[in-house]
PDB file of C-alpha atoms and ligand atoms in Angstrom:
ATOM      1  CA  MET A   4      68.266 164.716  51.624  1.00  0.00           C
ATOM      2  CA  LYS A   5      66.977 161.538  49.956  1.00  0.00           C
ATOM      3  CA  ALA A   6      68.869 160.937  46.719  1.00  0.00           C
ATOM      4  CA  VAL A   7      66.656 161.421  43.697  1.00  0.00           C
ATOM      5  CA  GLN A   8      66.780 158.408  41.368  1.00  0.00           C
ATOM      6  CA  LYS A   9      64.989 159.730  38.333  1.00  0.00           C
ATOM      7  CA  ILE A  10      63.316 163.000  37.371  1.00  0.00           C
ATOM      8  CA  GLY A  11      60.069 162.999  35.397  1.00  0.00           C
ATOM      9  CA  LEU A  12      58.970 166.111  33.542  1.00  0.00           C
ATOM     10  CA  PHE A  13      55.766 166.691  31.647  1.00  0.00           C
ATOM     11  CA  ASP A  14      53.989 169.275  29.572  1.00  0.00           C
ATOM     12  CA  SER A  15      51.303 169.360  26.907  1.00  0.00           C
ATOM     13  CA  GLY A  16      53.931 169.405  24.159  1.00  0.00           C
ATOM     14  CA  LEU A  17      57.225 171.121  23.458  1.00  0.00           C
ATOM     15  CA  GLY A  18      57.107 173.777  26.165  1.00  0.00           C
ATOM     16  CA  GLY A  19      58.487 171.712  29.026  1.00  0.00           C
ATOM     17  CA  LEU A  20      61.595 171.111  26.952  1.00  0.00           C
ATOM     18  CA  THR A  21      62.695 174.655  27.871  1.00  0.00           C
ATOM     19  CA  VAL A  22      62.747 173.453  31.475  1.00  0.00           C
ATOM     20  CA  LEU A  23      64.444 170.184  30.548  1.00  0.00           C
ATOM     21  CA  GLN A  24      67.124 172.083  28.658  1.00  0.00           C
ATOM     22  CA  ALA A  25      67.858 174.295  31.687  1.00  0.00           C
ATOM     23  CA  LEU A  26      67.854 171.215  33.916  1.00  0.00           C
ATOM     24  CA  GLU A  27      70.329 169.331  31.736  1.00  0.00           C
ATOM     25  CA  LYS A  28      72.788 172.190  32.349  1.00  0.00           C
ATOM     26  CA  VAL A  29      72.675 171.918  36.118  1.00  0.00           C
ATOM     27  CA  LEU A  30      71.909 168.212  36.601  1.00  0.00           C
ATOM     28  CA  PRO A  31      73.318 166.253  33.665  1.00  0.00           C
ATOM     29  CA  GLY A  32      74.034 163.170  35.785  1.00  0.00           C
ATOM     30  CA  ILE A  33      70.487 162.317  36.865  1.00  0.00           C
ATOM     31  CA  PRO A  34      68.292 160.202  34.577  1.00  0.00           C
ATOM     32  CA  LYS A  35      65.222 161.964  33.244  1.00  0.00           C
ATOM     33  CA  ILE A  36      62.026 161.138  31.436  1.00  0.00           C
ATOM     34  CA  TYR A  37      60.056 163.694  29.460  1.00  0.00           C
ATOM     35  CA  TYR A  38      56.387 163.252  28.605  1.00  0.00           C
ATOM     36  CA  GLY A  39      54.633 165.471  26.062  1.00  0.00           C
ATOM     37  CA  ASP A  40      50.855 165.101  26.091  1.00  0.00           C
ATOM     38  CA  THR A  41      50.451 166.075  22.451  1.00  0.00           C
ATOM     39  CA  LEU A  42      47.116 164.307  22.202  1.00  0.00           C
ATOM     40  CA  HIS A  43      45.588 166.881  24.563  1.00  0.00           C
ATOM     41  CA  LEU A  44      47.525 169.972  23.521  1.00  0.00           C
ATOM     42  CA  PRO A  45      46.851 172.796  24.296  1.00  0.00           C
ATOM     43  CA  TYR A  46      46.218 172.521  28.026  1.00  0.00           C
ATOM     44  CA  GLY A  47      45.687 176.243  28.383  1.00  0.00           C
ATOM     45  CA  ASP A  48      42.207 176.120  26.882  1.00  0.00           C
ATOM     46  CA  LYS A  49      41.005 173.097  28.861  1.00  0.00           C
ATOM     47  CA  SER A  50      39.026 173.003  32.101  1.00  0.00           C
ATOM     48  CA  ASP A  51      40.790 172.436  35.417  1.00  0.00           C
ATOM     49  CA  ALA A  52      39.099 169.014  35.662  1.00  0.00           C
ATOM     50  CA  ALA A  53      40.495 167.922  32.296  1.00  0.00           C
ATOM     51  CA  ILE A  54      44.010 169.142  33.100  1.00  0.00           C
ATOM     52  CA  GLN A  55      43.867 167.351  36.466  1.00  0.00           C
ATOM     53  CA  SER A  56      42.802 164.120  34.817  1.00  0.00           C
ATOM     54  CA  TYR A  57      45.551 164.211  32.120  1.00  0.00           C
ATOM     55  CA  SER A  58      48.192 165.176  34.688  1.00  0.00           C
ATOM     56  CA  THR A  59      47.223 162.361  37.052  1.00  0.00           C
ATOM     57  CA  GLU A  60      47.550 159.778  34.269  1.00  0.00           C
ATOM     58  CA  ILE A  61      50.940 161.119  33.254  1.00  0.00           C
ATOM     59  CA  VAL A  62      52.294 161.169  36.798  1.00  0.00           C
ATOM     60  CA  SER A  63      51.145 157.541  37.269  1.00  0.00           C
ATOM     61  CA  PHE A  64      53.060 156.652  34.127  1.00  0.00           C
ATOM     62  CA  LEU A  65      56.194 158.523  35.235  1.00  0.00           C
ATOM     63  CA  LYS A  66      55.997 156.903  38.665  1.00  0.00           C
ATOM     64  CA  ASN A  67      55.780 153.457  37.051  1.00  0.00           C
ATOM     65  CA  GLN A  68      58.902 154.346  35.074  1.00  0.00           C
ATOM     66  CA  GLY A  69      60.748 154.897  38.370  1.00  0.00           C
ATOM     67  CA  CYS A  70      60.563 158.685  38.648  1.00  0.00           C
ATOM     68  CA  ASP A  71      60.621 159.901  42.235  1.00  0.00           C
ATOM     69  CA  LEU A  72      60.770 163.629  41.558  1.00  0.00           C
ATOM     70  CA  ILE A  73      58.260 165.182  39.190  1.00  0.00           C
ATOM     71  CA  VAL A  74      58.739 168.570  37.602  1.00  0.00           C
ATOM     72  CA  ILE A  75      55.368 169.866  36.457  1.00  0.00           C
ATOM     73  CA  ALA A  76      56.955 171.590  33.471  1.00  0.00           C
ATOM     74  CA  CYS A  77      53.742 173.347  32.511  1.00  0.00           C
ATOM     75  CA  ASN A  78      52.240 176.424  34.123  1.00  0.00           C
ATOM     76  CA  SER A  79      48.682 175.451  33.249  1.00  0.00           C
ATOM     77  CA  ALA A  80      49.102 172.052  34.932  1.00  0.00           C
ATOM     78  CA  SER A  81      50.987 173.598  37.868  1.00  0.00           C
ATOM     79  CA  ALA A  82      48.091 176.012  38.409  1.00  0.00           C
ATOM     80  CA  ALA A  83      45.206 173.623  37.787  1.00  0.00           C
ATOM     81  CA  ALA A  84      46.594 170.320  39.054  1.00  0.00           C
ATOM     82  CA  GLY A  85      49.612 170.974  41.306  1.00  0.00           C
ATOM     83  CA  LYS A  86      47.716 170.539  44.562  1.00  0.00           C
ATOM     84  CA  VAL A  87      45.686 167.565  43.340  1.00  0.00           C
ATOM     85  CA  LEU A  88      48.874 165.754  42.289  1.00  0.00           C
ATOM     86  CA  GLU A  89      50.603 166.370  45.612  1.00  0.00           C
ATOM     87  CA  GLU A  90      47.604 164.959  47.462  1.00  0.00           C
ATOM     88  CA  ARG A  91      47.208 161.997  45.134  1.00  0.00           C
ATOM     89  CA  PHE A  92      50.904 160.992  45.145  1.00  0.00           C
ATOM     90  CA  PRO A  93      52.282 161.783  48.631  1.00  0.00           C
ATOM     91  CA  GLU A  94      55.204 159.401  48.003  1.00  0.00           C
ATOM     92  CA  LEU A  95      56.579 161.616  45.190  1.00  0.00           C
ATOM     93  CA  GLN A  96      58.321 164.978  45.349  1.00  0.00           C
ATOM     94  CA  PHE A  97      56.826 167.657  43.122  1.00  0.00           C
ATOM     95  CA  ILE A  98      58.273 170.882  41.829  1.00  0.00           C
ATOM     96  CA  ASN A  99      55.924 173.131  39.932  1.00  0.00           C
ATOM     97  CA  VAL A 100      57.041 175.940  37.638  1.00  0.00           C
ATOM     98  CA  ILE A 101      55.154 178.713  39.435  1.00  0.00           C
ATOM     99  CA  ASP A 102      56.484 178.727  43.016  1.00  0.00           C
ATOM    100  CA  PRO A 103      60.214 179.177  42.232  1.00  0.00           C
ATOM    101  CA  VAL A 104      59.465 182.045  39.833  1.00  0.00           C
ATOM    102  CA  VAL A 105      57.168 183.751  42.333  1.00  0.00           C
ATOM    103  CA  GLU A 106      59.903 183.411  44.953  1.00  0.00           C
ATOM    104  CA  ALA A 107      62.470 185.010  42.626  1.00  0.00           C
ATOM    105  CA  VAL A 108      60.130 187.860  41.610  1.00  0.00           C
ATOM    106  CA  ALA A 109      59.101 188.487  45.229  1.00  0.00           C
ATOM    107  CA  GLY A 110      62.751 188.855  46.231  1.00  0.00           C
ATOM    108  CA  GLY A 111      63.665 190.965  43.199  1.00  0.00           C
ATOM    109  CA  THR A 112      63.751 194.698  42.573  1.00  0.00           C
ATOM    110  CA  HIS A 113      60.888 195.119  40.092  1.00  0.00           C
ATOM    111  CA  GLN A 114      57.691 196.612  41.455  1.00  0.00           C
ATOM    112  CA  GLN A 115      55.478 196.295  38.384  1.00  0.00           C
ATOM    113  CA  VAL A 116      55.667 192.886  36.816  1.00  0.00           C
ATOM    114  CA  GLY A 117      53.858 191.574  33.743  1.00  0.00           C
ATOM    115  CA  LEU A 118      52.745 187.983  33.326  1.00  0.00           C
ATOM    116  CA  LEU A 119      51.860 186.332  30.037  1.00  0.00           C
ATOM    117  CA  GLY A 120      50.158 182.976  30.368  1.00  0.00           C
ATOM    118  CA  THR A 121      47.557 180.614  29.009  1.00  0.00           C
ATOM    119  CA  ARG A 122      43.894 181.114  29.822  1.00  0.00           C
ATOM    120  CA  ALA A 123      44.084 178.352  32.441  1.00  0.00           C
ATOM    121  CA  THR A 124      47.071 179.919  34.203  1.00  0.00           C
ATOM    122  CA  VAL A 125      45.708 183.463  34.206  1.00  0.00           C
ATOM    123  CA  ARG A 126      42.210 182.262  35.195  1.00  0.00           C
ATOM    124  CA  SER A 127      43.663 180.439  38.215  1.00  0.00           C
ATOM    125  CA  GLY A 128      45.121 183.635  39.689  1.00  0.00           C
ATOM    126  CA  ALA A 129      47.924 181.450  41.094  1.00  0.00           C
ATOM    127  CA  TYR A 130      50.769 183.874  40.386  1.00  0.00           C
ATOM    128  CA  ALA A 131      48.895 186.874  41.772  1.00  0.00           C
ATOM    129  CA  ARG A 132      47.822 185.041  44.926  1.00  0.00           C
ATOM    130  CA  LYS A 133      51.233 183.551  45.670  1.00  0.00           C
ATOM    131  CA  LEU A 134      53.039 186.809  44.938  1.00  0.00           C
ATOM    132  CA  GLN A 135      50.655 188.805  47.108  1.00  0.00           C
ATOM    133  CA  ALA A 136      51.396 186.422  49.986  1.00  0.00           C
ATOM    134  CA  LYS A 137      55.180 186.863  49.607  1.00  0.00           C
ATOM    135  CA  ASN A 138      55.465 190.526  48.694  1.00  0.00           C
ATOM    136  CA  ALA A 139      52.347 192.663  48.652  1.00  0.00           C
ATOM    137  CA  GLN A 140      54.304 195.661  47.293  1.00  0.00           C
ATOM    138  CA  ILE A 141      54.613 194.126  43.860  1.00  0.00           C
ATOM    139  CA  GLN A 142      51.877 194.766  41.337  1.00  0.00           C
ATOM    140  CA  LEU A 143      51.278 191.876  38.933  1.00  0.00           C
ATOM    141  CA  LYS A 144      49.658 192.637  35.585  1.00  0.00           C
ATOM    142  CA  SER A 145      48.454 189.450  33.913  1.00  0.00           C
ATOM    143  CA  LEU A 146      47.385 188.828  30.346  1.00  0.00           C
ATOM    144  CA  ALA A 147      46.123 185.611  28.752  1.00  0.00           C
ATOM    145  CA  THR A 148      47.859 185.098  25.395  1.00  0.00           C
ATOM    146  CA  PRO A 149      46.234 181.981  23.925  1.00  0.00           C
ATOM    147  CA  LEU A 150      47.578 182.360  20.389  1.00  0.00           C
ATOM    148  CA  LEU A 151      51.215 181.928  21.394  1.00  0.00           C
ATOM    149  CA  VAL A 152      51.270 178.178  22.065  1.00  0.00           C
ATOM    150  CA  PRO A 153      49.630 177.228  18.726  1.00  0.00           C
ATOM    151  CA  LEU A 154      52.075 179.538  16.928  1.00  0.00           C
ATOM    152  CA  ILE A 155      55.024 177.780  18.515  1.00  0.00           C
ATOM    153  CA  GLU A 156      53.635 174.252  18.118  1.00  0.00           C
ATOM    154  CA  ASP A 157      52.786 174.971  14.493  1.00  0.00           C
ATOM    155  CA  GLY A 158      56.349 176.016  13.697  1.00  0.00           C
ATOM    156  CA  PHE A 159      55.860 179.775  13.282  1.00  0.00           C
ATOM    157  CA  LEU A 160      58.987 180.704  15.261  1.00  0.00           C
ATOM    158  CA  GLY A 161      61.323 182.735  13.089  1.00  0.00           C
ATOM    159  CA  THR A 162      58.670 183.678  10.513  1.00  0.00           C
ATOM    160  CA  GLY A 163      58.043 187.171  11.874  1.00  0.00           C
ATOM    161  CA  ILE A 164      54.379 186.329  12.461  1.00  0.00           C
ATOM    162  CA  GLU A 165      55.188 185.461  16.055  1.00  0.00           C
ATOM    163  CA  VAL A 166      56.676 188.958  16.496  1.00  0.00           C
ATOM    164  CA  GLN A 167      53.464 190.572  15.222  1.00  0.00           C
ATOM    165  CA  VAL A 168      51.259 188.515  17.508  1.00  0.00           C
ATOM    166  CA  LEU A 169      53.525 189.172  20.467  1.00  0.00           C
ATOM    167  CA  GLN A 170      53.500 192.880  19.666  1.00  0.00           C
ATOM    168  CA  HIS A 171      49.711 192.829  19.619  1.00  0.00           C
ATOM    169  CA  TYR A 172      49.651 191.289  23.084  1.00  0.00           C
ATOM    170  CA  LEU A 173      52.424 193.464  24.524  1.00  0.00           C
ATOM    171  CA  ASN A 174      50.550 196.595  23.383  1.00  0.00           C
ATOM    172  CA  ASP A 175      47.661 195.681  25.646  1.00  0.00           C
ATOM    173  CA  PRO A 176      47.127 198.560  28.112  1.00  0.00           C
ATOM    174  CA  VAL A 177      46.941 196.013  30.925  1.00  0.00           C
ATOM    175  CA  LEU A 178      50.740 195.737  30.678  1.00  0.00           C
ATOM    176  CA  ASP A 179      51.450 199.477  30.781  1.00  0.00           C
ATOM    177  CA  GLY A 180      54.334 200.397  33.039  1.00  0.00           C
ATOM    178  CA  ILE A 181      55.807 196.926  33.575  1.00  0.00           C
ATOM    179  CA  GLU A 182      59.500 196.695  34.464  1.00  0.00           C
ATOM    180  CA  ALA A 183      59.837 192.940  34.052  1.00  0.00           C
ATOM    181  CA  LEU A 184      57.979 190.196  32.228  1.00  0.00           C
ATOM    182  CA  VAL A 185      57.385 186.623  33.347  1.00  0.00           C
ATOM    183  CA  PRO A 186      56.931 184.125  30.512  1.00  0.00           C
ATOM    184  CA  GLY A 187      54.228 182.271  32.458  1.00  0.00           C
ATOM    185  CA  CYS A 188      53.973 179.345  30.077  1.00  0.00           C
ATOM    186  CA  THR A 189      56.882 177.006  29.471  1.00  0.00           C
ATOM    187  CA  HIS A 190      56.517 177.478  25.713  1.00  0.00           C
ATOM    188  CA  TYR A 191      57.120 181.226  25.946  1.00  0.00           C
ATOM    189  CA  PRO A 192      60.880 181.249  26.676  1.00  0.00           C
ATOM    190  CA  LEU A 193      61.139 180.282  22.998  1.00  0.00           C
ATOM    191  CA  LEU A 194      59.807 183.777  22.213  1.00  0.00           C
ATOM    192  CA  LYS A 195      62.603 185.582  24.029  1.00  0.00           C
ATOM    193  CA  GLU A 196      64.320 186.549  20.804  1.00  0.00           C
ATOM    194  CA  ALA A 197      61.092 187.698  19.169  1.00  0.00           C
ATOM    195  CA  ALA A 198      60.307 189.782  22.261  1.00  0.00           C
ATOM    196  CA  GLY A 199      63.775 191.356  22.321  1.00  0.00           C
ATOM    197  CA  SER A 200      63.126 194.535  20.344  1.00  0.00           C
ATOM    198  CA  LEU A 201      59.565 194.873  21.677  1.00  0.00           C
ATOM    199  CA  LEU A 202      60.566 194.974  25.307  1.00  0.00           C
ATOM    200  CA  GLU A 203      62.964 197.858  25.559  1.00  0.00           C
ATOM    201  CA  GLY A 204      63.858 198.453  29.184  1.00  0.00           C
ATOM    202  CA  VAL A 205      61.725 195.530  30.390  1.00  0.00           C
ATOM    203  CA  ALA A 206      63.583 192.623  32.012  1.00  0.00           C
ATOM    204  CA  TRP A 207      62.747 189.130  30.719  1.00  0.00           C
ATOM    205  CA  ILE A 208      62.611 186.697  33.625  1.00  0.00           C
ATOM    206  CA  ASP A 209      64.536 183.497  32.874  1.00  0.00           C
ATOM    207  CA  ALA A 210      61.903 181.153  34.270  1.00  0.00           C
ATOM    208  CA  PRO A 211      63.434 177.806  33.135  1.00  0.00           C
ATOM    209  CA  ALA A 212      66.783 178.647  34.779  1.00  0.00           C
ATOM    210  CA  ILE A 213      65.026 179.624  38.016  1.00  0.00           C
ATOM    211  CA  VAL A 214      63.055 176.365  38.042  1.00  0.00           C
ATOM    212  CA  ALA A 215      66.179 174.310  37.259  1.00  0.00           C
ATOM    213  CA  GLN A 216      67.987 175.894  40.223  1.00  0.00           C
ATOM    214  CA  GLU A 217      65.080 174.934  42.463  1.00  0.00           C
ATOM    215  CA  VAL A 218      65.157 171.336  41.214  1.00  0.00           C
ATOM    216  CA  ALA A 219      68.917 171.213  41.823  1.00  0.00           C
ATOM    217  CA  LYS A 220      68.347 172.120  45.477  1.00  0.00           C
ATOM    218  CA  HIS A 221      66.379 168.895  45.865  1.00  0.00           C
ATOM    219  CA  CYS A 222      68.938 166.652  44.186  1.00  0.00           C
ATOM    220  CA  SER A 223      72.503 165.602  44.682  1.00  0.00           C
ATOM    221  CA  ALA A 224      74.677 165.969  41.592  1.00  0.00           C
ATOM    222  CA  GLY A 225      73.973 162.419  40.380  1.00  0.00           C
ATOM    223  CA  VAL A 226      76.571 160.399  38.556  1.00  0.00           C
ATOM    224  CA  GLU A 227      79.499 162.734  38.157  1.00  0.00           C
ATOM    225  CA  GLY A 228      80.844 163.480  34.721  1.00  0.00           C
ATOM    226  CA  GLU A 229      78.309 161.258  33.083  1.00  0.00           C
ATOM    227  CA  GLU A 230      75.651 162.737  30.830  1.00  0.00           C
ATOM    228  CA  LEU A 231      72.752 160.336  30.949  1.00  0.00           C
ATOM    229  CA  GLU A 232      70.345 159.947  28.130  1.00  0.00           C
ATOM    230  CA  THR A 233      66.864 161.305  28.619  1.00  0.00           C
ATOM    231  CA  LYS A 234      63.886 159.245  27.463  1.00  0.00           C
ATOM    232  CA  PHE A 235      61.094 160.963  25.572  1.00  0.00           C
ATOM    233  CA  TYR A 236      57.457 159.911  25.397  1.00  0.00           C
ATOM    234  CA  LEU A 237      54.442 161.319  23.585  1.00  0.00           C
ATOM    235  CA  SER A 238      50.721 160.591  23.751  1.00  0.00           C
ATOM    236  CA  ASP A 239      50.361 161.236  20.027  1.00  0.00           C
ATOM    237  CA  LYS A 240      53.093 161.129  17.458  1.00  0.00           C
ATOM    238  CA  THR A 241      53.035 163.302  14.369  1.00  0.00           C
ATOM    239  CA  PRO A 242      55.879 163.916  11.911  1.00  0.00           C
ATOM    240  CA  SER A 243      55.480 167.682  12.350  1.00  0.00           C
ATOM    241  CA  PHE A 244      56.006 167.463  16.118  1.00  0.00           C
ATOM    242  CA  LEU A 245      59.116 165.303  15.766  1.00  0.00           C
ATOM    243  CA  GLU A 246      60.514 167.657  13.154  1.00  0.00           C
ATOM    244  CA  LEU A 247      59.894 170.688  15.313  1.00  0.00           C
ATOM    245  CA  ALA A 248      61.418 169.068  18.423  1.00  0.00           C
ATOM    246  CA  ALA A 249      64.524 168.239  16.439  1.00  0.00           C
ATOM    247  CA  LYS A 250      64.727 171.692  14.861  1.00  0.00           C
ATOM    248  CA  THR A 251      64.011 173.720  18.000  1.00  0.00           C
ATOM    249  CA  PHE A 252      65.797 171.645  20.625  1.00  0.00           C
ATOM    250  CA  GLY A 253      68.136 169.458  18.623  1.00  0.00           C
ATOM    251  CA  ILE A 254      66.532 166.328  20.081  1.00  0.00           C
ATOM    252  CA  LYS A 255      67.792 163.378  18.138  1.00  0.00           C
ATOM    253  CA  ALA A 256      66.538 160.711  20.519  1.00  0.00           C
ATOM    254  CA  GLN A 257      63.539 158.596  19.612  1.00  0.00           C
ATOM    255  CA  TRP A 258      60.162 159.653  20.958  1.00  0.00           C
ATOM    256  CA  GLU A 259      58.156 156.672  22.107  1.00  0.00           C
ATOM    257  CA  LEU A 260      54.412 156.595  21.799  1.00  0.00           C
ATOM    258  CA  SER A 261      52.714 155.951  25.099  1.00  0.00           C
ATOM    259  CA  GLN A 262      48.985 156.511  25.174  1.00  0.00           C
ATOM    260  CA  LEU A 263      47.420 156.816  28.570  1.00  0.00           C
ATOM    261  CA  ASP A 264      44.011 155.505  29.624  1.00  0.00           C
TER     262      ASP A 264
HETATM  263  N1  DGL B  25      53.410 174.892  28.286  1.00  0.00           N
HETATM  264  C1  DGL B  25      52.218 174.906  29.022  1.00  0.00           C
HETATM  265  C2  DGL B  25      52.158 175.950  30.086  1.00  0.00           C
HETATM  266  O1  DGL B  25      53.166 176.248  30.642  1.00  0.00           O
HETATM  267  C3  DGL B  25      50.936 174.556  28.357  1.00  0.00           C
HETATM  268  C4  DGL B  25      50.598 175.281  27.125  1.00  0.00           C
HETATM  269  C5  DGL B  25      49.317 174.730  26.547  1.00  0.00           C
HETATM  270  O2  DGL B  25      49.293 173.543  26.245  1.00  0.00           O
HETATM  271  O3  DGL B  25      48.348 175.493  26.443  1.00  0.00           O
HETATM  272  O4  DGL B  25      51.119 176.467  30.414  1.00  0.00           O
END
């Protein structure tokens, strides 16, 4: 296995930080760069072409910063741009956030599985197609939940409003009978607590932990015992975003502004 020098992660905003957080637990000794494309947030409502174009620019940037393994820490980008990125940058390793979760669900015990995602992710049919190929016994019930990302990015976590909106979505008959739920957007793990009382008897799939385990398989442990500082970049910098990142994830590091072409 070729030793990974630096891991680059990207998302439209805060969501990919759920993946970064899980990754820091298993691979603290490998340098990482996080890019939040706040200028183009939300990705979930954009066309595939737009998401592919933003993602390509970001990966070029991360590559120029020395990243040799890229975690596409966004379901919408994984679905819309994963293949394009792999073709465009054959010299880089890519891990998307869909394949490891599909693998885990396909090998699990739940037969009826719900998926919440952005419009772009649900529209792509990526989860359903990949799951069907691995385990045709499992029935996937998908629902686009476009209000959830703005709620999170606008700081509504903990207000109770996020519980009401989530309840509205979870009451959708499409999800009737599910035994497990995949948070199919990297922002959604932040709603685990809000979902708690609404999901009695339904297992919440820990997507960031599953993805982090997959990344770890591709890396050696890095510099042992040393926790390396992660660098954070944004395409647009607003005080509200910085405040929310600090409040939600305890990120004290500086975010650097790096606008892409
Ligand atoms: N966190 C992203 C995802 O996993 C994108 C959310 C958005 O920007 O719409 O899909």
